[in-house]
Amino acid sequence: MTVSSTPSTPLVIAGREYRSRLLVGTGKYRDLEETRLATEASGAEIVTVAIRRTNIGQNPGEANLLDVLPPSRYTILPNTAGCFDADSAIRTCRLARELLDGHRLVKLEVLGDQQTLFPDIVETLKAAEILIREDFQVMVYTNDDPLIAKRLEEIGCVAVMPLAAPIGSGLGIRNPYNIRTIIENARVPVLVDAGVGTASDAAIAMELGCDGVLMNTAIAGARDPVLMASAMKKAIEAGREAYLAGRIPRKRFASASSPLDGLFF
């Protein structure tokens, strides 16, 4: 982020500009109509699609997500959700490229186990290196380790996406200090991915200086997903503005709003 940045400065990923800094998933909704309405309410321009779980043309005769979220309107971000090794993640990305006519932008996630869904960093690094050699533009899900985040950037990932908390947990940002360190050392966009539960979590991520936030469960799992999507849109915008405005420093003791010098009595 440069000093000249303003709330209207676009998010740039792999050379393409986006007005919205909120990215949303497409899973866990009741039906495609709810998916469409919530996505529209979020204002998102990038939507993630779990290739192993969602039909975007590989299953003829079934409802196709692209009918309600057309690529002409949204950047479709295929992701490798459900992959637990590098080989399956790589195959999934190659399938997405075929289904989407040579599409190169992908979200890579390689999970370590079913319970925590933490990233398997060894397999993630392996997959990222191969995909980048094959000319994919890789946005990568990772843990909140600043050294790993920097390594992923150095091998060529176009965005680094550290978790705030375990996927779907709704716990919010558990380690803001590591997230801040990742941001300070990064030359590619940093987007919090996973763990956001409500609008205040999204605002905190943006106040830390994140370039954006990706979420799915926090919206799709809400009692009113469309209303929550609208709330998240506003939180992202407010958090970004607060970050650019520069918050006051935290102090241990009170500081009077009005000066004490020059009192009339």
PDB file of C-alpha atoms in Angstrom:
ATOM      1  CA  MET A   1       0.000   0.000   0.000  1.00  0.00           C
ATOM      2  CA  THR A   2       1.404   3.401  -0.953  1.00  0.00           C
ATOM      3  CA  VAL A   3       0.832   6.661   0.866  1.00  0.00           C
ATOM      4  CA  SER A   4      -1.226   7.924  -2.068  1.00  0.00           C
ATOM      5  CA  SER A   5      -3.761   5.090  -1.750  1.00  0.00           C
ATOM      6  CA  THR A   6      -7.370   6.103  -1.243  1.00  0.00           C
ATOM      7  CA  PRO A   7     -10.547   4.098  -0.538  1.00  0.00           C
ATOM      8  CA  SER A   8     -11.168   4.065  -4.297  1.00  0.00           C
ATOM      9  CA  THR A   9      -7.730   2.644  -5.156  1.00  0.00           C
ATOM     10  CA  PRO A  10      -8.449  -0.708  -6.815  1.00  0.00           C
ATOM     11  CA  LEU A  11      -7.287  -4.089  -5.626  1.00  0.00           C
ATOM     12  CA  VAL A  12      -4.891  -5.487  -8.229  1.00  0.00           C
ATOM     13  CA  ILE A  13      -4.449  -9.242  -8.538  1.00  0.00           C
ATOM     14  CA  ALA A  14      -2.394 -10.744 -11.361  1.00  0.00           C
ATOM     15  CA  GLY A  15      -2.551  -7.458 -13.241  1.00  0.00           C
ATOM     16  CA  ARG A  16      -6.346  -7.079 -13.100  1.00  0.00           C
ATOM     17  CA  GLU A  17      -8.115  -4.346 -11.134  1.00  0.00           C
ATOM     18  CA  TYR A  18     -11.100  -4.899  -8.842  1.00  0.00           C
ATOM     19  CA  ARG A  19     -13.251  -2.344  -7.065  1.00  0.00           C
ATOM     20  CA  SER A  20     -14.385  -4.739  -4.341  1.00  0.00           C
ATOM     21  CA  ARG A  21     -11.984  -6.076  -1.736  1.00  0.00           C
ATOM     22  CA  LEU A  22     -14.425  -8.746  -0.591  1.00  0.00           C
ATOM     23  CA  LEU A  23     -14.097 -12.174  -2.209  1.00  0.00           C
ATOM     24  CA  VAL A  24     -16.797 -14.743  -1.542  1.00  0.00           C
ATOM     25  CA  GLY A  25     -17.247 -18.474  -1.782  1.00  0.00           C
ATOM     26  CA  THR A  26     -20.168 -20.199  -3.431  1.00  0.00           C
ATOM     27  CA  GLY A  27     -20.689 -23.255  -1.211  1.00  0.00           C
ATOM     28  CA  LYS A  28     -23.102 -24.024   1.642  1.00  0.00           C
ATOM     29  CA  TYR A  29     -26.065 -22.023   0.330  1.00  0.00           C
ATOM     30  CA  ARG A  30     -29.554 -23.528   0.254  1.00  0.00           C
ATOM     31  CA  ASP A  31     -29.836 -23.188  -3.509  1.00  0.00           C
ATOM     32  CA  LEU A  32     -28.440 -21.334  -6.495  1.00  0.00           C
ATOM     33  CA  GLU A  33     -30.919 -18.486  -6.112  1.00  0.00           C
ATOM     34  CA  GLU A  34     -29.684 -17.743  -2.600  1.00  0.00           C
ATOM     35  CA  THR A  35     -26.135 -17.980  -3.913  1.00  0.00           C
ATOM     36  CA  ARG A  36     -26.941 -15.392  -6.567  1.00  0.00           C
ATOM     37  CA  LEU A  37     -28.677 -12.993  -4.198  1.00  0.00           C
ATOM     38  CA  ALA A  38     -26.003 -13.146  -1.514  1.00  0.00           C
ATOM     39  CA  THR A  39     -23.209 -12.706  -4.037  1.00  0.00           C
ATOM     40  CA  GLU A  40     -24.916  -9.680  -5.514  1.00  0.00           C
ATOM     41  CA  ALA A  41     -25.470  -8.182  -2.050  1.00  0.00           C
ATOM     42  CA  SER A  42     -21.788  -8.656  -1.199  1.00  0.00           C
ATOM     43  CA  GLY A  43     -20.635  -6.592  -4.148  1.00  0.00           C
ATOM     44  CA  ALA A  44     -17.887  -9.159  -4.748  1.00  0.00           C
ATOM     45  CA  GLU A  45     -16.289  -9.396  -8.165  1.00  0.00           C
ATOM     46  CA  ILE A  46     -14.254 -12.541  -7.469  1.00  0.00           C
ATOM     47  CA  VAL A  47     -16.079 -15.722  -6.472  1.00  0.00           C
ATOM     48  CA  THR A  48     -14.409 -18.967  -5.509  1.00  0.00           C
ATOM     49  CA  VAL A  49     -15.648 -22.299  -6.802  1.00  0.00           C
ATOM     50  CA  ALA A  50     -14.728 -25.674  -5.305  1.00  0.00           C
ATOM     51  CA  ILE A  51     -14.103 -27.662  -8.471  1.00  0.00           C
ATOM     52  CA  ARG A  52     -14.390 -31.004  -6.676  1.00  0.00           C
ATOM     53  CA  ARG A  53     -17.816 -30.131  -5.241  1.00  0.00           C
ATOM     54  CA  THR A  54     -19.505 -27.713  -7.632  1.00  0.00           C
ATOM     55  CA  ASN A  55     -20.777 -28.230 -11.162  1.00  0.00           C
ATOM     56  CA  ILE A  56     -19.473 -25.671 -13.639  1.00  0.00           C
ATOM     57  CA  GLY A  57     -19.982 -27.889 -16.667  1.00  0.00           C
ATOM     58  CA  GLN A  58     -18.304 -31.162 -15.779  1.00  0.00           C
ATOM     59  CA  ASN A  59     -21.687 -32.753 -14.947  1.00  0.00           C
ATOM     60  CA  PRO A  60     -24.075 -32.122 -17.870  1.00  0.00           C
ATOM     61  CA  GLY A  61     -27.714 -32.177 -16.875  1.00  0.00           C
ATOM     62  CA  GLU A  62     -27.096 -30.804 -13.369  1.00  0.00           C
ATOM     63  CA  ALA A  63     -27.637 -27.211 -12.303  1.00  0.00           C
ATOM     64  CA  ASN A  64     -24.654 -25.151 -13.384  1.00  0.00           C
ATOM     65  CA  LEU A  65     -23.315 -22.462 -11.039  1.00  0.00           C
ATOM     66  CA  LEU A  66     -22.183 -20.390 -14.013  1.00  0.00           C
ATOM     67  CA  ASP A  67     -25.808 -19.895 -15.030  1.00  0.00           C
ATOM     68  CA  VAL A  68     -26.330 -17.625 -11.997  1.00  0.00           C
ATOM     69  CA  LEU A  69     -22.764 -16.324 -11.621  1.00  0.00           C
ATOM     70  CA  PRO A  70     -21.623 -15.867 -15.224  1.00  0.00           C
ATOM     71  CA  PRO A  71     -17.915 -15.365 -16.013  1.00  0.00           C
ATOM     72  CA  SER A  72     -18.912 -12.296 -17.998  1.00  0.00           C
ATOM     73  CA  ARG A  73     -19.815 -10.613 -14.703  1.00  0.00           C
ATOM     74  CA  TYR A  74     -17.537 -12.309 -12.155  1.00  0.00           C
ATOM     75  CA  THR A  75     -13.977 -13.523 -12.048  1.00  0.00           C
ATOM     76  CA  ILE A  76     -14.362 -17.213 -11.323  1.00  0.00           C
ATOM     77  CA  LEU A  77     -11.645 -18.380  -8.933  1.00  0.00           C
ATOM     78  CA  PRO A  78     -11.413 -22.191  -9.019  1.00  0.00           C
ATOM     79  CA  ASN A  79     -10.140 -23.583  -5.735  1.00  0.00           C
ATOM     80  CA  THR A  80      -8.752 -26.921  -4.677  1.00  0.00           C
ATOM     81  CA  ALA A  81     -10.910 -27.364  -1.569  1.00  0.00           C
ATOM     82  CA  GLY A  82     -10.965 -30.982  -0.466  1.00  0.00           C
ATOM     83  CA  CYS A  83      -7.442 -31.736  -1.656  1.00  0.00           C
ATOM     84  CA  PHE A  84      -5.045 -33.282   0.862  1.00  0.00           C
ATOM     85  CA  ASP A  85      -1.958 -33.691  -1.306  1.00  0.00           C
ATOM     86  CA  ALA A  86      -0.163 -31.770  -4.015  1.00  0.00           C
ATOM     87  CA  ASP A  87      -1.014 -34.204  -6.810  1.00  0.00           C
ATOM     88  CA  SER A  88      -4.789 -33.929  -6.351  1.00  0.00           C
ATOM     89  CA  ALA A  89      -4.576 -30.138  -6.097  1.00  0.00           C
ATOM     90  CA  ILE A  90      -2.587 -29.943  -9.323  1.00  0.00           C
ATOM     91  CA  ARG A  91      -5.057 -32.222 -11.141  1.00  0.00           C
ATOM     92  CA  THR A  92      -7.944 -30.072  -9.913  1.00  0.00           C
ATOM     93  CA  CYS A  93      -6.344 -26.900 -11.256  1.00  0.00           C
ATOM     94  CA  ARG A  94      -5.706 -28.531 -14.614  1.00  0.00           C
ATOM     95  CA  LEU A  95      -9.356 -29.610 -14.775  1.00  0.00           C
ATOM     96  CA  ALA A  96     -10.474 -26.083 -13.971  1.00  0.00           C
ATOM     97  CA  ARG A  97      -8.322 -24.733 -16.788  1.00  0.00           C
ATOM     98  CA  GLU A  98     -10.001 -27.100 -19.241  1.00  0.00           C
ATOM     99  CA  LEU A  99     -13.512 -26.329 -18.007  1.00  0.00           C
ATOM    100  CA  LEU A 100     -12.935 -22.572 -18.102  1.00  0.00           C
ATOM    101  CA  ASP A 101     -11.229 -22.326 -21.490  1.00  0.00           C
ATOM    102  CA  GLY A 102      -7.648 -21.825 -20.391  1.00  0.00           C
ATOM    103  CA  HIS A 103      -8.384 -19.946 -17.178  1.00  0.00           C
ATOM    104  CA  ARG A 104      -5.128 -19.430 -15.249  1.00  0.00           C
ATOM    105  CA  LEU A 105      -6.100 -17.775 -11.946  1.00  0.00           C
ATOM    106  CA  VAL A 106      -6.615 -20.375  -9.199  1.00  0.00           C
ATOM    107  CA  LYS A 107      -6.811 -20.569  -5.445  1.00  0.00           C
ATOM    108  CA  LEU A 108      -4.528 -23.268  -4.113  1.00  0.00           C
ATOM    109  CA  GLU A 109      -5.282 -24.951  -0.819  1.00  0.00           C
ATOM    110  CA  VAL A 110      -3.793 -28.256   0.272  1.00  0.00           C
ATOM    111  CA  LEU A 111      -5.174 -29.385   3.620  1.00  0.00           C
ATOM    112  CA  GLY A 112      -3.381 -31.377   6.282  1.00  0.00           C
ATOM    113  CA  ASP A 113      -6.222 -33.263   7.959  1.00  0.00           C
ATOM    114  CA  GLN A 114     -10.003 -33.469   8.173  1.00  0.00           C
ATOM    115  CA  GLN A 115     -10.337 -32.114  11.715  1.00  0.00           C
ATOM    116  CA  THR A 116      -8.372 -28.862  11.664  1.00  0.00           C
ATOM    117  CA  LEU A 117      -8.296 -28.194   7.906  1.00  0.00           C
ATOM    118  CA  PHE A 118      -5.003 -26.438   8.483  1.00  0.00           C
ATOM    119  CA  PRO A 119      -2.827 -26.117   5.373  1.00  0.00           C
ATOM    120  CA  ASP A 120      -0.198 -28.749   4.717  1.00  0.00           C
ATOM    121  CA  ILE A 121       2.649 -26.359   4.000  1.00  0.00           C
ATOM    122  CA  VAL A 122       5.025 -28.947   2.533  1.00  0.00           C
ATOM    123  CA  GLU A 123       2.445 -30.096  -0.009  1.00  0.00           C
ATOM    124  CA  THR A 124       1.305 -26.527  -0.625  1.00  0.00           C
ATOM    125  CA  LEU A 125       4.819 -25.418  -1.544  1.00  0.00           C
ATOM    126  CA  LYS A 126       5.246 -28.440  -3.810  1.00  0.00           C
ATOM    127  CA  ALA A 127       1.967 -27.797  -5.624  1.00  0.00           C
ATOM    128  CA  ALA A 128       2.584 -24.062  -5.931  1.00  0.00           C
ATOM    129  CA  GLU A 129       5.971 -24.547  -7.570  1.00  0.00           C
ATOM    130  CA  ILE A 130       4.581 -26.961 -10.162  1.00  0.00           C
ATOM    131  CA  LEU A 131       1.506 -24.852 -10.933  1.00  0.00           C
ATOM    132  CA  ILE A 132       3.585 -21.716 -11.371  1.00  0.00           C
ATOM    133  CA  ARG A 133       5.872 -23.560 -13.781  1.00  0.00           C
ATOM    134  CA  GLU A 134       2.738 -24.494 -15.724  1.00  0.00           C
ATOM    135  CA  ASP A 135       1.841 -20.793 -15.985  1.00  0.00           C
ATOM    136  CA  PHE A 136      -0.977 -20.761 -13.439  1.00  0.00           C
ATOM    137  CA  GLN A 137      -1.553 -17.583 -11.441  1.00  0.00           C
ATOM    138  CA  VAL A 138      -1.665 -18.927  -7.903  1.00  0.00           C
ATOM    139  CA  MET A 139      -3.462 -17.340  -4.973  1.00  0.00           C
ATOM    140  CA  VAL A 140      -2.433 -19.488  -2.044  1.00  0.00           C
ATOM    141  CA  TYR A 141      -4.084 -20.421   1.249  1.00  0.00           C
ATOM    142  CA  THR A 142      -1.526 -20.706   4.015  1.00  0.00           C
ATOM    143  CA  ASN A 143      -1.014 -20.458   7.752  1.00  0.00           C
ATOM    144  CA  ASP A 144      -0.128 -17.195   9.480  1.00  0.00           C
ATOM    145  CA  ASP A 145       3.629 -17.819   9.476  1.00  0.00           C
ATOM    146  CA  PRO A 146       5.380 -14.741   7.998  1.00  0.00           C
ATOM    147  CA  LEU A 147       8.347 -16.795   6.771  1.00  0.00           C
ATOM    148  CA  ILE A 148       6.160 -19.241   4.846  1.00  0.00           C
ATOM    149  CA  ALA A 149       4.104 -16.388   3.433  1.00  0.00           C
ATOM    150  CA  LYS A 150       7.255 -14.722   2.135  1.00  0.00           C
ATOM    151  CA  ARG A 151       8.509 -17.981   0.650  1.00  0.00           C
ATOM    152  CA  LEU A 152       5.236 -18.456  -1.238  1.00  0.00           C
ATOM    153  CA  GLU A 153       5.543 -14.949  -2.609  1.00  0.00           C
ATOM    154  CA  GLU A 154       9.145 -15.534  -3.646  1.00  0.00           C
ATOM    155  CA  ILE A 155       8.310 -18.642  -5.680  1.00  0.00           C
ATOM    156  CA  GLY A 156       5.761 -16.638  -7.658  1.00  0.00           C
ATOM    157  CA  CYS A 157       2.324 -16.717  -6.018  1.00  0.00           C
ATOM    158  CA  VAL A 158       0.263 -13.684  -7.056  1.00  0.00           C
ATOM    159  CA  ALA A 159      -1.468 -13.371  -3.670  1.00  0.00           C
ATOM    160  CA  VAL A 160      -0.892 -14.809  -0.207  1.00  0.00           C
ATOM    161  CA  MET A 161      -3.951 -15.770   1.849  1.00  0.00           C
ATOM    162  CA  PRO A 162      -3.199 -16.497   5.510  1.00  0.00           C
ATOM    163  CA  LEU A 163      -5.957 -17.931   7.681  1.00  0.00           C
ATOM    164  CA  ALA A 164      -7.476 -15.833  10.440  1.00  0.00           C
ATOM    165  CA  ALA A 165      -8.633 -18.998  12.215  1.00  0.00           C
ATOM    166  CA  PRO A 166      -9.589 -22.536  11.158  1.00  0.00           C
ATOM    167  CA  ILE A 167     -11.880 -22.797   8.125  1.00  0.00           C
ATOM    168  CA  GLY A 168     -15.527 -22.310   9.042  1.00  0.00           C
ATOM    169  CA  SER A 169     -14.758 -21.680  12.729  1.00  0.00           C
ATOM    170  CA  GLY A 170     -15.975 -18.083  12.876  1.00  0.00           C
ATOM    171  CA  LEU A 171     -13.356 -17.332  15.537  1.00  0.00           C
ATOM    172  CA  GLY A 172     -12.066 -14.183  13.873  1.00  0.00           C
ATOM    173  CA  ILE A 173      -8.428 -13.133  13.702  1.00  0.00           C
ATOM    174  CA  ARG A 174      -6.529 -15.092  16.336  1.00  0.00           C
ATOM    175  CA  ASN A 175      -3.059 -13.729  15.603  1.00  0.00           C
ATOM    176  CA  PRO A 176      -3.204 -10.147  14.371  1.00  0.00           C
ATOM    177  CA  TYR A 177       0.502  -9.612  14.993  1.00  0.00           C
ATOM    178  CA  ASN A 178       1.549 -12.307  12.525  1.00  0.00           C
ATOM    179  CA  ILE A 179      -0.958 -11.074   9.959  1.00  0.00           C
ATOM    180  CA  ARG A 180       0.437  -7.556  10.306  1.00  0.00           C
ATOM    181  CA  THR A 181       3.999  -8.843   9.875  1.00  0.00           C
ATOM    182  CA  ILE A 182       3.000 -10.719   6.710  1.00  0.00           C
ATOM    183  CA  ILE A 183       1.467  -7.527   5.324  1.00  0.00           C
ATOM    184  CA  GLU A 184       4.505  -5.400   6.162  1.00  0.00           C
ATOM    185  CA  ASN A 185       6.850  -7.793   4.351  1.00  0.00           C
ATOM    186  CA  ALA A 186       4.687  -8.531   1.305  1.00  0.00           C
ATOM    187  CA  ARG A 187       4.923  -7.162  -2.214  1.00  0.00           C
ATOM    188  CA  VAL A 188       1.847  -9.041  -3.408  1.00  0.00           C
ATOM    189  CA  PRO A 189      -1.721  -8.711  -2.106  1.00  0.00           C
ATOM    190  CA  VAL A 190      -2.413 -10.248   1.298  1.00  0.00           C
ATOM    191  CA  LEU A 191      -5.975 -11.443   1.852  1.00  0.00           C
ATOM    192  CA  VAL A 192      -7.275 -13.029   5.026  1.00  0.00           C
ATOM    193  CA  ASP A 193      -8.851 -16.352   4.159  1.00  0.00           C
ATOM    194  CA  ALA A 194     -10.831 -18.502   6.610  1.00  0.00           C
ATOM    195  CA  GLY A 195     -12.099 -17.950  10.124  1.00  0.00           C
ATOM    196  CA  VAL A 196     -14.110 -14.743   9.729  1.00  0.00           C
ATOM    197  CA  GLY A 197     -17.380 -14.958  11.640  1.00  0.00           C
ATOM    198  CA  THR A 198     -19.055 -11.573  11.451  1.00  0.00           C
ATOM    199  CA  ALA A 199     -18.688  -8.064  10.097  1.00  0.00           C
ATOM    200  CA  SER A 200     -16.398  -6.839  12.874  1.00  0.00           C
ATOM    201  CA  ASP A 201     -13.903  -9.611  12.030  1.00  0.00           C
ATOM    202  CA  ALA A 202     -13.781  -8.415   8.440  1.00  0.00           C
ATOM    203  CA  ALA A 203     -13.306  -4.809   9.541  1.00  0.00           C
ATOM    204  CA  ILE A 204     -10.421  -5.800  11.825  1.00  0.00           C
ATOM    205  CA  ALA A 205      -8.688  -7.608   8.973  1.00  0.00           C
ATOM    206  CA  MET A 206      -8.913  -4.518   6.814  1.00  0.00           C
ATOM    207  CA  GLU A 207      -7.821  -2.227   9.660  1.00  0.00           C
ATOM    208  CA  LEU A 208      -4.665  -4.319   9.947  1.00  0.00           C
ATOM    209  CA  GLY A 209      -3.897  -3.413   6.350  1.00  0.00           C
ATOM    210  CA  CYS A 210      -5.080  -6.509   4.500  1.00  0.00           C
ATOM    211  CA  ASP A 211      -5.748  -5.971   0.819  1.00  0.00           C
ATOM    212  CA  GLY A 212      -8.945  -7.999   1.022  1.00  0.00           C
ATOM    213  CA  VAL A 213     -10.854 -10.779   2.735  1.00  0.00           C
ATOM    214  CA  LEU A 214     -12.231 -14.042   1.390  1.00  0.00           C
ATOM    215  CA  MET A 215     -15.125 -15.720   3.170  1.00  0.00           C
ATOM    216  CA  ASN A 216     -17.876 -18.264   2.633  1.00  0.00           C
ATOM    217  CA  THR A 217     -19.295 -19.802   5.817  1.00  0.00           C
ATOM    218  CA  ALA A 218     -19.692 -16.452   7.573  1.00  0.00           C
ATOM    219  CA  ILE A 219     -22.187 -15.426   4.900  1.00  0.00           C
ATOM    220  CA  ALA A 220     -23.725 -18.700   3.749  1.00  0.00           C
ATOM    221  CA  GLY A 221     -24.134 -19.988   7.315  1.00  0.00           C
ATOM    222  CA  ALA A 222     -25.792 -16.847   8.654  1.00  0.00           C
ATOM    223  CA  ARG A 223     -29.483 -16.841   9.522  1.00  0.00           C
ATOM    224  CA  ASP A 224     -29.992 -14.327   6.700  1.00  0.00           C
ATOM    225  CA  PRO A 225     -27.148 -14.796   4.197  1.00  0.00           C
ATOM    226  CA  VAL A 226     -28.196 -11.935   1.937  1.00  0.00           C
ATOM    227  CA  LEU A 227     -28.306  -9.454   4.811  1.00  0.00           C
ATOM    228  CA  MET A 228     -24.979 -10.720   6.159  1.00  0.00           C
ATOM    229  CA  ALA A 229     -23.424 -10.324   2.714  1.00  0.00           C
ATOM    230  CA  SER A 230     -24.509  -6.694   2.736  1.00  0.00           C
ATOM    231  CA  ALA A 231     -23.041  -6.239   6.226  1.00  0.00           C
ATOM    232  CA  MET A 232     -19.726  -7.737   5.125  1.00  0.00           C
ATOM    233  CA  LYS A 233     -19.548  -5.376   2.159  1.00  0.00           C
ATOM    234  CA  LYS A 234     -19.913  -2.371   4.458  1.00  0.00           C
ATOM    235  CA  ALA A 235     -17.417  -3.773   6.982  1.00  0.00           C
ATOM    236  CA  ILE A 236     -14.749  -4.227   4.321  1.00  0.00           C
ATOM    237  CA  GLU A 237     -15.236  -0.666   3.134  1.00  0.00           C
ATOM    238  CA  ALA A 238     -15.233   0.798   6.663  1.00  0.00           C
ATOM    239  CA  GLY A 239     -12.163  -1.173   7.709  1.00  0.00           C
ATOM    240  CA  ARG A 240     -10.265  -0.048   4.628  1.00  0.00           C
ATOM    241  CA  GLU A 241     -11.142   3.591   5.254  1.00  0.00           C
ATOM    242  CA  ALA A 242     -10.113   3.330   8.924  1.00  0.00           C
ATOM    243  CA  TYR A 243      -6.759   1.817   7.933  1.00  0.00           C
ATOM    244  CA  LEU A 244      -6.079   4.586   5.445  1.00  0.00           C
ATOM    245  CA  ALA A 245      -7.225   7.264   7.908  1.00  0.00           C
ATOM    246  CA  GLY A 246      -4.794   6.059  10.584  1.00  0.00           C
ATOM    247  CA  ARG A 247      -6.150   5.229  14.020  1.00  0.00           C
ATOM    248  CA  ILE A 248      -5.075   7.089  17.177  1.00  0.00           C
ATOM    249  CA  PRO A 249      -2.421   5.341  19.268  1.00  0.00           C
ATOM    250  CA  ARG A 250      -3.525   3.251  22.211  1.00  0.00           C
ATOM    251  CA  LYS A 251      -2.780   4.868  25.581  1.00  0.00           C
ATOM    252  CA  ARG A 252      -2.868   3.515  29.088  1.00  0.00           C
ATOM    253  CA  PHE A 253      -4.441   6.623  30.652  1.00  0.00           C
ATOM    254  CA  ALA A 254      -7.094   9.135  29.666  1.00  0.00           C
ATOM    255  CA  SER A 255      -6.431  12.000  27.296  1.00  0.00           C
ATOM    256  CA  ALA A 256      -8.917  14.869  27.463  1.00  0.00           C
ATOM    257  CA  SER A 257     -10.801  15.613  24.261  1.00  0.00           C
ATOM    258  CA  SER A 258     -10.678  19.327  25.056  1.00  0.00           C
ATOM    259  CA  PRO A 259      -7.422  21.059  26.156  1.00  0.00           C
ATOM    260  CA  LEU A 260      -7.104  22.029  29.811  1.00  0.00           C
ATOM    261  CA  ASP A 261      -5.095  25.177  29.056  1.00  0.00           C
ATOM    262  CA  GLY A 262      -6.928  28.460  28.797  1.00  0.00           C
ATOM    263  CA  LEU A 263     -10.011  27.542  30.879  1.00  0.00           C
ATOM    264  CA  PHE A 264     -12.318  30.495  31.617  1.00  0.00           C
ATOM    265  CA  PHE A 265     -12.925  29.384  35.236  1.00  0.00           C
TER     266      PHE A 265
END
